[in-house]
Short mmCIF file of N, CA and C in Angstrom, two decimals:
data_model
loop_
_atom_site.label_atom_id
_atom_site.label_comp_id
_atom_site.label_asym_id
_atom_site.label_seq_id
_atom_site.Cartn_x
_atom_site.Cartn_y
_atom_site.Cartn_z
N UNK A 1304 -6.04 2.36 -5.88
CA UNK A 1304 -6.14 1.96 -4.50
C UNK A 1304 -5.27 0.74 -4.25
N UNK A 1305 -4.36 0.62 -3.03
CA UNK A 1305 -3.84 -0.09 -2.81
C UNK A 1305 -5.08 -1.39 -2.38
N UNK A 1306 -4.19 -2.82 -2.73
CA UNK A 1306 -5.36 -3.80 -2.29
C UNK A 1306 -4.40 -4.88 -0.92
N UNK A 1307 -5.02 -5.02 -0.16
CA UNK A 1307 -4.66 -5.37 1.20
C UNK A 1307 -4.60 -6.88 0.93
N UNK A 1308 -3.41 -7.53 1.33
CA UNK A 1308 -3.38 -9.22 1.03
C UNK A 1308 -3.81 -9.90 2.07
N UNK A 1309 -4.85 -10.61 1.55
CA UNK A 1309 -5.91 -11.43 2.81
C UNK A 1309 -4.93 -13.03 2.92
N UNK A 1310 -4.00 -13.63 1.51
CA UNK A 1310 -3.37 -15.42 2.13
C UNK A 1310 -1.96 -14.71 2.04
N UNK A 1311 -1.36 -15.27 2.80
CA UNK A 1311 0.26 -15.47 2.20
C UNK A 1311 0.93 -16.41 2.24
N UNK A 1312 1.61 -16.81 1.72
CA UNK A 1312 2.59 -17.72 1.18
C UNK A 1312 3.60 -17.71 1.98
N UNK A 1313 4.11 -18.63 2.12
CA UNK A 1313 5.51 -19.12 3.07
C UNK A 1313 5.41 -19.75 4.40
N UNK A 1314 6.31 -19.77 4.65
CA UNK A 1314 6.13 -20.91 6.08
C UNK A 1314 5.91 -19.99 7.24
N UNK A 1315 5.28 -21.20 8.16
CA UNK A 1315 4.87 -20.24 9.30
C UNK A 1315 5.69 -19.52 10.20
N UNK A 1316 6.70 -19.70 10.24
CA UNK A 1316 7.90 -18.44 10.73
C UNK A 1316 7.42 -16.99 9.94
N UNK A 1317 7.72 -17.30 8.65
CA UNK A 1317 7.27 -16.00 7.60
C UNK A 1317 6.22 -15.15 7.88
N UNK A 1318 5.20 -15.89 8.04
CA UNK A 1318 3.91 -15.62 8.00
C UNK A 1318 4.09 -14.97 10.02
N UNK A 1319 4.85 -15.52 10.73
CA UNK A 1319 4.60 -14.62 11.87
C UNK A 1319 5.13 -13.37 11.67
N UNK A 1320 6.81 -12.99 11.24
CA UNK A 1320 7.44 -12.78 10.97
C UNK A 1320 6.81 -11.05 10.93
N UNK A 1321 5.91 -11.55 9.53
CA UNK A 1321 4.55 -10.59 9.10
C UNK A 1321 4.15 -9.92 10.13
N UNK A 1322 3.28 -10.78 10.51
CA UNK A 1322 2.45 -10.21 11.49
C UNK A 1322 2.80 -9.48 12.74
N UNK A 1323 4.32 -9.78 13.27
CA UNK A 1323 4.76 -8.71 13.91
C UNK A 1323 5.53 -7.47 14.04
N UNK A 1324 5.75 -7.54 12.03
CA UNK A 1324 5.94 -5.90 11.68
C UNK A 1324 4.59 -5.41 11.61
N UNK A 1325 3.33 -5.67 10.97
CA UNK A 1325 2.18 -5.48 11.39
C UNK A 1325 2.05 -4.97 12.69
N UNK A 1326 2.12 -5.94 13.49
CA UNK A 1326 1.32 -5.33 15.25
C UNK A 1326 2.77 -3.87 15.42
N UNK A 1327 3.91 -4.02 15.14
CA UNK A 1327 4.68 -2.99 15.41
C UNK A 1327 4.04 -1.76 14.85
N UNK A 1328 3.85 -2.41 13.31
CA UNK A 1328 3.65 -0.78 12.84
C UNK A 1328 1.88 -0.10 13.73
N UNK A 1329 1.20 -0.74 13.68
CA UNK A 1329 -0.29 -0.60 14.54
C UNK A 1329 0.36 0.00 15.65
N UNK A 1330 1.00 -0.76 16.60
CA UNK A 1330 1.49 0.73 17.91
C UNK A 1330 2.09 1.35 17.46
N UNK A 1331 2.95 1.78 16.76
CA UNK A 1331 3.66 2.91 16.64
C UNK A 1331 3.17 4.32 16.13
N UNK A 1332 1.56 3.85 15.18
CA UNK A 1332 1.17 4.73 15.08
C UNK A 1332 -0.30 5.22 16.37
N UNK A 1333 -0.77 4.26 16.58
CA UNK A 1333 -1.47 4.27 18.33
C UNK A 1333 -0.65 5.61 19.17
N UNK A 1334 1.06 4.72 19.55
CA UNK A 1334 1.77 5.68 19.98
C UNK A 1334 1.78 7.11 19.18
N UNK A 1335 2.64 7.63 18.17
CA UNK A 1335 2.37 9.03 17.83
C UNK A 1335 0.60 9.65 17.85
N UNK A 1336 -0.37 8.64 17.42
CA UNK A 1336 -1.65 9.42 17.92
C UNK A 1336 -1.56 10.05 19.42
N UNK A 1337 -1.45 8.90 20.09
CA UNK A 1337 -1.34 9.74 21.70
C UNK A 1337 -0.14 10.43 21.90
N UNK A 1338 0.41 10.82 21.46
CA UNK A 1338 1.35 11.82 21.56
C UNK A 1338 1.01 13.08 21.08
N UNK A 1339 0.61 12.93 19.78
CA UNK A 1339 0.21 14.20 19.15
C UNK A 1339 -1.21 14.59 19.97
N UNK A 1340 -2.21 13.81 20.61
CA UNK A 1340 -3.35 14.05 21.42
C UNK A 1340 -2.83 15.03 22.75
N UNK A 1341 -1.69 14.36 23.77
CA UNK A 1341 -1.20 14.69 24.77
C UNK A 1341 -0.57 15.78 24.07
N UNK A 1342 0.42 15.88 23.58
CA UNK A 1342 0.32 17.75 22.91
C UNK A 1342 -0.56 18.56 22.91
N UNK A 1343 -1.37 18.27 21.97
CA UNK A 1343 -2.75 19.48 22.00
C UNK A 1343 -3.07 19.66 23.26
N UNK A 1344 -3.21 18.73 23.81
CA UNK A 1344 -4.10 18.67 25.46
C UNK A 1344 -3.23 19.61 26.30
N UNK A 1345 -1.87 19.53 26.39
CA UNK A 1345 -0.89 20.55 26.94
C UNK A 1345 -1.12 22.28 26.76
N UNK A 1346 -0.88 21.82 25.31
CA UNK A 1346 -0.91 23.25 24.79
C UNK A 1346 -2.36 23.76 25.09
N UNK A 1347 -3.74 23.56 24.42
CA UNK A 1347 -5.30 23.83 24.98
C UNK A 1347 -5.22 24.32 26.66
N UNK A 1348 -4.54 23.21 27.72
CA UNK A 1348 -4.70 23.36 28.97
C UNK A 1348 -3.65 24.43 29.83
N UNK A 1349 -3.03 24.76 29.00
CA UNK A 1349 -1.48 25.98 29.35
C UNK A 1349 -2.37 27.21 28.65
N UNK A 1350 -3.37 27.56 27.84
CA UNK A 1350 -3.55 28.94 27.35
C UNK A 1350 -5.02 28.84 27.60
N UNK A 1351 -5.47 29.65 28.95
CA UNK A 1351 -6.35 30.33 29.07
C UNK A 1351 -7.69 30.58 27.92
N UNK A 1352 -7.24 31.43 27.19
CA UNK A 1352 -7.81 32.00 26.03
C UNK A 1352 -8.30 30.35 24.84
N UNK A 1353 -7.81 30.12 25.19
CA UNK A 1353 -7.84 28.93 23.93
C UNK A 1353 -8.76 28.04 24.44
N UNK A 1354 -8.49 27.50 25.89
CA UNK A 1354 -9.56 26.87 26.83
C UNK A 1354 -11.17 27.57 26.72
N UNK A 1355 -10.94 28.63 26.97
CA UNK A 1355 -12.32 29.75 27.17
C UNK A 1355 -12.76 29.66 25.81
N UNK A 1356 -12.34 29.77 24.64
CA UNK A 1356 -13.20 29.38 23.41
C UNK A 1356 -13.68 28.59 22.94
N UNK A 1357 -12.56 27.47 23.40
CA UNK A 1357 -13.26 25.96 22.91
C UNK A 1357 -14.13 26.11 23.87
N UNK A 1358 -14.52 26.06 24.99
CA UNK A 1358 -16.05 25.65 26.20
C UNK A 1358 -16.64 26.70 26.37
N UNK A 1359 -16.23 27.45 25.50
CA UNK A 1359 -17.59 29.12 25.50
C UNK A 1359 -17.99 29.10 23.99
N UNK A 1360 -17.74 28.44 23.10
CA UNK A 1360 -18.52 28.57 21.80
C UNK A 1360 -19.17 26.93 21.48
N UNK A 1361 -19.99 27.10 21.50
CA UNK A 1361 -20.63 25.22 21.16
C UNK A 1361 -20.37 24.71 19.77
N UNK A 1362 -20.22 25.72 19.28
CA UNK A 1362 -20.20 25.84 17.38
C UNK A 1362 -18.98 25.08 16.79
N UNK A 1363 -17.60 25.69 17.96
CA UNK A 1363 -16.28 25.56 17.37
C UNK A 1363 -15.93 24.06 17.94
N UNK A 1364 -17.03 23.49 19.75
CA UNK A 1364 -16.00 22.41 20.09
C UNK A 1364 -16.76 21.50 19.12
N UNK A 1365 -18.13 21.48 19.05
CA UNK A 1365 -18.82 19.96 17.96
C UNK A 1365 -17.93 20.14 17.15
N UNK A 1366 -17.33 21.69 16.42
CA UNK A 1366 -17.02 21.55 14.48
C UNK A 1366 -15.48 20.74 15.00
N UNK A 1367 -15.12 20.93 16.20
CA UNK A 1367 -13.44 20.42 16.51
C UNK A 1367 -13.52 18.70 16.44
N UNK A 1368 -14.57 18.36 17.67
CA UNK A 1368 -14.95 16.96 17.32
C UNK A 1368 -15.32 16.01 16.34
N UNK A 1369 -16.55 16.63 15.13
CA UNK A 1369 -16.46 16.61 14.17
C UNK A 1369 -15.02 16.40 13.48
N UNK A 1370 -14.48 17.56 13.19
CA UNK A 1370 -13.58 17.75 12.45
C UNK A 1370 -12.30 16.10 12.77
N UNK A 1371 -12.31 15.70 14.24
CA UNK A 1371 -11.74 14.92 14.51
C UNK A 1371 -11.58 13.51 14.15
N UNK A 1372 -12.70 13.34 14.07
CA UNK A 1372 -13.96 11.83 13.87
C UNK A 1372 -13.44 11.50 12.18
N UNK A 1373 -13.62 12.73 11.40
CA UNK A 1373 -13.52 12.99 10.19
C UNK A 1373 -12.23 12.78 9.45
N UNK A 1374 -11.05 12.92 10.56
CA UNK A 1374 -10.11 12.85 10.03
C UNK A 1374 -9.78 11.82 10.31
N UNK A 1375 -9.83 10.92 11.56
CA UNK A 1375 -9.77 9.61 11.75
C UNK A 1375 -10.18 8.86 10.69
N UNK A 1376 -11.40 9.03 10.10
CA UNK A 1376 -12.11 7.77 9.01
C UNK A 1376 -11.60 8.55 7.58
N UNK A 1377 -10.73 9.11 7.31
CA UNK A 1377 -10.19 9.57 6.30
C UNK A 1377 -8.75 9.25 5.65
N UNK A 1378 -8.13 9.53 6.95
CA UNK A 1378 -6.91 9.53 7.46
C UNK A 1378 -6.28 8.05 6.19
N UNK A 1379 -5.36 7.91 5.64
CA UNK A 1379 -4.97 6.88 4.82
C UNK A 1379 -4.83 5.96 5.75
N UNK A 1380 -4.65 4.46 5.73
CA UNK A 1380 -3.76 3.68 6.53
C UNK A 1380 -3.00 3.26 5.45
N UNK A 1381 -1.58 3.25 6.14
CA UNK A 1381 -0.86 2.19 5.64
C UNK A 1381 -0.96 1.10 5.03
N UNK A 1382 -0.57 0.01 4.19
CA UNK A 1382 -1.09 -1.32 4.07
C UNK A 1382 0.11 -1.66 3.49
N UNK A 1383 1.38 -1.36 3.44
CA UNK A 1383 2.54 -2.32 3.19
C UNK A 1383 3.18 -3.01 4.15
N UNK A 1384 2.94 -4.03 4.10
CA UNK A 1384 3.99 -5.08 5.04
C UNK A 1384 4.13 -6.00 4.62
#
């Protein structure tokens, strides 16, 4: 397992320096989440059939939500910067 560095060393330029490839990399993946979200949502809301299963089977939208939740708290993060 990677281990996440809690001090760092160097001067405080450095140390911002850090922290705003940090906040970059944090939106950028924010951004592709909502992108890849607004996809599905396109595609789900353009096919009929696909709409009508997810809100006509209760089984498939919890196991979708589920399935979602699941992959979020799974999902690796990054930790090089």
């Amino acid at each position: 397992m990677n281990e996440v560095k809690t001090s760092y060393t160097g001067t405080a330029s450095q140390v911002i320096v850090r922290q705003n490839a940090l906040i970059r990399q944090v939106y950028a993946w924010m951004g592709a989440g909502l992108a890849i979200t607004a996809f599905m949502a396109l595609i789900t809301l353009s096919s009929p059939d696909i709409l009508a299963a997810i809100t006509g089977n209760r089984l498939l939208f919890y196991g979708l939500m589920i399935g979602e939740l699941a992959l979020v708290f799974t999902f690796p993060a990054p930790s090089t910067v």
